[in-house]
Amino acid sequence: MNIDLTKEELAFRDEVREFLATDYPQDIRRKQDEAIELSRDDMIRWQKTLYRRGWFAVNWPVEYGGTGWTAVQKYIFANELAAANTPAVIPFGVKMVAPIIYTFGSDEQKQRFLPDILDSTTWWCQGYSEPGSGSDLASLKTRADRDGNHYVVNGTKTWTTLGQYADWIFCLVRTSSDVARRQEGISFILIDMQTKGVTVNPIITIEGDHEVNEVHFDNVRVPVENLVGEEGKGWTYGKVLLQHERTNIAGVANSQYRLRKLKQSAAEPMRGTKALLDNDAFRRKIARLEIELKALEYTELRTLASVQVGQSPGPESSFLKIRGTELQQAMDALLVEAAGYYALPYVPAQYELDFPEGERIGRGTETISSLRYFNNRKASIYGGSNEIQKNIIAKHVLGL
Amino acid sequence: MDFSLSEEQAMLADSISRFIDTDYDFDTRQKIAASNGGFSPEMWRTFAELGWTAVPFAESDGGLDGGPVELMLMMEQFGRGLVVEPFLANIVLAGGVLRRIANAEQKARWLAPLIAGDLQAAFAVVEPQSRFDVANTASIAEASGDGYRLNGAKSVVLNGGAADLLVVPARTSGSQVDQGGITLFAIPAETLGVTRTSYTTVDGLQAAEIVLADVTVSKDAVLGEIDNAFATIAAVIDEATLAVSAEALGIMQTMHDRTVEYSKSRVQFGVPIGSFQALQHRMVDSLMACEQSRSLLYWCVMLYLSDDPRYRSAISALKYQVGTAGVKVAEEAVQIHGGMGVTWELDIAHYLKRMTAINIMFGNADYHLDRYVAAGDAQAG
Ligand SMILES: Cc1cc2nc3c(=O)[nH]c(=O)nc-3n(C[C@H](O)[C@H](O)[C@H](O)COP(=O)(O)OP(=O)(O)OC[C@H]3O[C@@H](n4cnc5c(N)ncnc54)[C@H](O)[C@@H]3O)c2cc1C
């Protein structure tokens, strides 16, 4: 056991820092630091920046454009990016559908889809959940009926994150109901969002933003070559994806970044008033969160290390998801607490570009704290709710 | 000891409850909150006609002589209905100051129209640096000619934009955090030098940032005694804390009831999600949290009624309880509703937002725990 980074690892860290110093676009950096919402173009521009350096598809096999990094390199990379407050990569293409395609897809599908994901030419969204099928995903009802060389898709997907921007959606659909286990009738297909019969309706979430959608399929004709792998195997593929999703979801480095920022701002006294950090209860809350994050950081490292030696991220990935989202939400709540009354004004216009500084209400980004806290209540719900994760651990780890 | 309500009290609670059910459903509330101004003048008129705006005031002032029991009952219903009308700002806060220390002339000018529903008012007590410490007053009022000149800034003033009257604490002596040396002023909001920036708050209410730049007022604007306003301010804030705690209880109870109901109808894995013990235990915890909060609320109200010196620390105990338990109940309700819980469309999300705001207002859980400890009353039990 040894905690130190090797000389090579330190050199790698410097390389990442240098890249961030020179290539992280200034305007996007500014938006991130001022909590200004990124446009679709901003997100793509950042992803393309990573792609040009060869650092976008961190986890892919090298043959498809991945990095071939060690677990420690991935850890260093994630930490440096978080410390620079870079935008989160949109996971649906690079982290979710791509692994399914390169693991289970045909050569034709790999050629057709992976390069466009790699350079962010296409934007993907995830069509799993339905109004009646959330936690119990296997009960999904969206049908894909074979008609010659096409599937005819009918049904409704919901909670589709950023579907309003998407070119493609990957879906779990029912191709047969004549099976012993309902999971066996589910297939994994790729649907072009431009196809006739696809409609996207916004769902406004608690903080007032348009981030999720309902996607309706009305006799949508999808070529059979858009089926990934075998008909009826979609559930198995989807499960693999969910485990990937869960290891990506902890966000420890980002929580640590936010905690460091909070410690800095809470240390500043205000006009004749003691700094918040002088409050014992508040200081202890920060310390508790710091300790919990350190524990999770090392849990994540241990998971990464075991993935490195060939083990697949098993049910342990549920652990990262639960703790990671709990700590994110604790961080969200602490920022609200730090903002005090300034968590109350609902002033989204302050988070648009070139808002006149003199008219700002609250210090810095205080007034966005509550919106982020509300928005991120989703973290313990999506990607398989934390209750479902605990069920998985109880069953598959504890054998109950 | 007696927990029962008088006939009049029961009737008051009942009439507001029926009003919420028939005239203030969630859609109506959402429309009002999104409307220009953020509350409904017609609705406010109805509140006045029904006598609700008169409840806490003395009969001699044109009120109905209500006390903490009436306040609690009303606020609990307002919580249940997520009411955005400015009852707290007008009646509990600004009205609370006026009823305690305004002289006859000031009452005639300000309190009478307030009770009649013809005047909007706000209590501009929070400052950018003050957080929850109401003594922390950097706004200054200097003697000037026959009156005073005020300079300073006030933050997140509830109903500050619509207010015709601003009730403003300012420092007439002492240093920034002293309890002594604060004086209250009644200032027409249109007075020269008053600048207001209004906005909606995350819970759908209205507030404003207010800057006072060389605002000149006459002696008549002084409410109560010079330099001695702190006790009044503290009493009004304590009462407002009691009020929002009762409101919080209405919110918690509604969220809890709705969640239990939802868990019986939402089916996953072929069964209602309410059949999962992992959720059942948490809903039981929420129920207990509601009951515990209600107990402390009644305790506080009874101490208030008997003029018990433990009242002040009891208020802190109560606010600590509803702050921690209320947020927990609200977060659980959202979680158990799954994705539906975080949609704008469903009321559950809006209850969480109001609960979050209440947890902050007049001091969060940590602040009140500190205040409880400092009161040294932990042993008084
Ligand atoms: C903001 C947001 C973005 C999302 N993005 C996407 C997306 O891009 N694509 C996509 O396909 N989906 C997406 N989802 C959907 C998400 O995966 C589902 O919301 C989630 O699976 C929960 O389903 P549900 O909302 O129907 O809740 P339900 O399944 O109805 O669950 C309600 C409650 O019951 C609990 N529960 C259910 N079953 C059990 C059990 N057996 N034991 C104990 N407790 C249980 C749940 O944990 C939850 O607390 C998103 C959701 C949100 C909120």
PDB file of C-alpha atoms and ligand atoms in Angstrom, chain A residues 92 126-129 134-135 158-161 211-212 378 381-385 387-388 391, chain B residues 266 268-269 273 276 278-279 335-339 342, ligand 1:
ATOM      1  CA  PHE A  92     -25.941   9.550 -22.646  1.00  0.00           C
ATOM      2  CA  GLN A 126     -31.955   7.735 -22.799  1.00  0.00           C
ATOM      3  CA  GLY A 127     -35.418   6.244 -23.303  1.00  0.00           C
ATOM      4  CA  TYR A 128     -35.896   3.739 -20.518  1.00  0.00           C
ATOM      5  CA  SER A 129     -38.486   5.055 -18.052  1.00  0.00           C
ATOM      6  CA  GLY A 134     -39.958   3.676 -13.221  1.00  0.00           C
ATOM      7  CA  SER A 135     -38.351   1.496 -10.584  1.00  0.00           C
ATOM      8  CA  THR A 158     -40.673   9.898 -19.900  1.00  0.00           C
ATOM      9  CA  TRP A 159     -38.154  11.875 -17.817  1.00  0.00           C
ATOM     10  CA  THR A 160     -35.979  11.936 -20.934  1.00  0.00           C
ATOM     11  CA  THR A 161     -33.131  14.212 -19.881  1.00  0.00           C
ATOM     12  CA  GLU A 211     -34.433  19.614 -18.446  1.00  0.00           C
ATOM     13  CA  VAL A 212     -36.633  16.551 -18.929  1.00  0.00           C
ATOM     14  CA  LYS A 378     -33.563  14.062  -8.532  1.00  0.00           C
ATOM     15  CA  ILE A 381     -34.442   9.223  -7.664  1.00  0.00           C
ATOM     16  CA  TYR A 382     -32.889   8.738 -11.105  1.00  0.00           C
ATOM     17  CA  GLY A 383     -30.445   6.115 -12.344  1.00  0.00           C
ATOM     18  CA  GLY A 384     -32.345   3.639 -10.183  1.00  0.00           C
ATOM     19  CA  SER A 385     -33.573   5.234  -6.950  1.00  0.00           C
ATOM     20  CA  GLU A 387     -34.134   2.493  -2.410  1.00  0.00           C
ATOM     21  CA  ILE A 388     -33.727   0.267  -5.454  1.00  0.00           C
ATOM     22  CA  ASN A 391     -32.539  -3.615  -2.631  1.00  0.00           C
TER      23      ASN A 391
ATOM     24  CA  ARG B 266     -48.710   4.002  -7.284  1.00  0.00           C
ATOM     25  CA  GLN B 268     -44.603  -0.902  -9.238  1.00  0.00           C
ATOM     26  CA  PHE B 269     -43.563  -4.560  -9.321  1.00  0.00           C
ATOM     27  CA  ILE B 273     -45.231   0.959  -3.421  1.00  0.00           C
ATOM     28  CA  PHE B 276     -42.601  -1.975   0.702  1.00  0.00           C
ATOM     29  CA  ALA B 278     -38.470   0.296   3.349  1.00  0.00           C
ATOM     30  CA  LEU B 279     -41.019   3.014   2.570  1.00  0.00           C
ATOM     31  CA  GLN B 335     -38.464  10.924  -2.686  1.00  0.00           C
ATOM     32  CA  ILE B 336     -41.424   8.595  -2.265  1.00  0.00           C
ATOM     33  CA  HIS B 337     -43.233  10.350  -5.114  1.00  0.00           C
ATOM     34  CA  GLY B 338     -40.276   9.445  -7.362  1.00  0.00           C
ATOM     35  CA  GLY B 339     -39.896  11.555 -10.505  1.00  0.00           C
ATOM     36  CA  VAL B 342     -39.740  16.911  -8.610  1.00  0.00           C
TER      37      VAL B 342
HETATM   38  C1  LIG C   1     -34.775  14.640 -13.298  1.00  0.00           C
HETATM   39  C2  LIG C   1     -34.876  13.237 -13.774  1.00  0.00           C
HETATM   40  C3  LIG C   1     -34.191  12.831 -14.914  1.00  0.00           C
HETATM   41  C4  LIG C   1     -34.338  11.554 -15.408  1.00  0.00           C
HETATM   42  N1  LIG C   1     -33.722  11.215 -16.586  1.00  0.00           N
HETATM   43  C5  LIG C   1     -34.033  10.030 -17.164  1.00  0.00           C
HETATM   44  C6  LIG C   1     -33.587   9.739 -18.488  1.00  0.00           C
HETATM   45  O1  LIG C   1     -32.898  10.531 -19.120  1.00  0.00           O
HETATM   46  N2  LIG C   1     -33.987   8.577 -19.063  1.00  0.00           N
HETATM   47  C7  LIG C   1     -34.748   7.668 -18.393  1.00  0.00           C
HETATM   48  O2  LIG C   1     -35.049   6.625 -18.949  1.00  0.00           O
HETATM   49  N3  LIG C   1     -35.189   7.915 -17.130  1.00  0.00           N
HETATM   50  C8  LIG C   1     -34.852   9.065 -16.515  1.00  0.00           C
HETATM   51  N4  LIG C   1     -35.314   9.337 -15.252  1.00  0.00           N
HETATM   52  C9  LIG C   1     -36.278   8.421 -14.634  1.00  0.00           C
HETATM   53  C10 LIG C   1     -35.785   7.736 -13.374  1.00  0.00           C
HETATM   54  O3  LIG C   1     -34.904   6.722 -13.678  1.00  0.00           O
HETATM   55  C11 LIG C   1     -37.032   7.268 -12.599  1.00  0.00           C
HETATM   56  O4  LIG C   1     -37.628   8.408 -12.079  1.00  0.00           O
HETATM   57  C12 LIG C   1     -36.689   6.307 -11.515  1.00  0.00           C
HETATM   58  O5  LIG C   1     -36.372   5.069 -12.035  1.00  0.00           O
HETATM   59  C13 LIG C   1     -37.834   6.154 -10.497  1.00  0.00           C
HETATM   60  O6  LIG C   1     -39.035   5.846 -11.132  1.00  0.00           O
HETATM   61  P1  LIG C   1     -40.376   6.641 -10.807  1.00  0.00           P
HETATM   62  O7  LIG C   1     -40.075   8.073 -10.910  1.00  0.00           O
HETATM   63  O8  LIG C   1     -41.433   6.098 -11.666  1.00  0.00           O
HETATM   64  O9  LIG C   1     -40.683   6.319  -9.306  1.00  0.00           O
HETATM   65  P2  LIG C   1     -41.361   4.989  -8.746  1.00  0.00           P
HETATM   66  O10 LIG C   1     -40.736   3.818  -9.348  1.00  0.00           O
HETATM   67  O11 LIG C   1     -42.826   5.134  -8.826  1.00  0.00           O
HETATM   68  O12 LIG C   1     -40.899   5.036  -7.239  1.00  0.00           O
HETATM   69  C14 LIG C   1     -41.528   5.824  -6.259  1.00  0.00           C
HETATM   70  C15 LIG C   1     -40.855   5.563  -4.935  1.00  0.00           C
HETATM   71  O13 LIG C   1     -41.005   4.210  -4.568  1.00  0.00           O
HETATM   72  C16 LIG C   1     -39.748   3.638  -4.282  1.00  0.00           C
HETATM   73  N5  LIG C   1     -39.745   2.226  -4.624  1.00  0.00           N
HETATM   74  C17 LIG C   1     -40.120   1.669  -5.797  1.00  0.00           C
HETATM   75  N6  LIG C   1     -39.951   0.357  -5.744  1.00  0.00           N
HETATM   76  C18 LIG C   1     -39.450   0.057  -4.528  1.00  0.00           C
HETATM   77  C19 LIG C   1     -39.061  -1.163  -3.876  1.00  0.00           C
HETATM   78  N7  LIG C   1     -39.153  -2.338  -4.483  1.00  0.00           N
HETATM   79  N8  LIG C   1     -38.595  -1.072  -2.608  1.00  0.00           N
HETATM   80  C20 LIG C   1     -38.498   0.112  -1.978  1.00  0.00           C
HETATM   81  N9  LIG C   1     -38.848   1.270  -2.538  1.00  0.00           N
HETATM   82  C21 LIG C   1     -39.322   1.257  -3.813  1.00  0.00           C
HETATM   83  C22 LIG C   1     -38.788   4.435  -5.114  1.00  0.00           C
HETATM   84  O14 LIG C   1     -37.482   4.353  -4.607  1.00  0.00           O
HETATM   85  C23 LIG C   1     -39.358   5.827  -4.976  1.00  0.00           C
HETATM   86  O15 LIG C   1     -38.949   6.400  -3.781  1.00  0.00           O
HETATM   87  C24 LIG C   1     -35.154  10.620 -14.718  1.00  0.00           C
HETATM   88  C25 LIG C   1     -35.812  11.014 -13.557  1.00  0.00           C
HETATM   89  C26 LIG C   1     -35.692  12.297 -13.090  1.00  0.00           C
HETATM   90  C27 LIG C   1     -36.450  12.681 -11.853  1.00  0.00           C
END
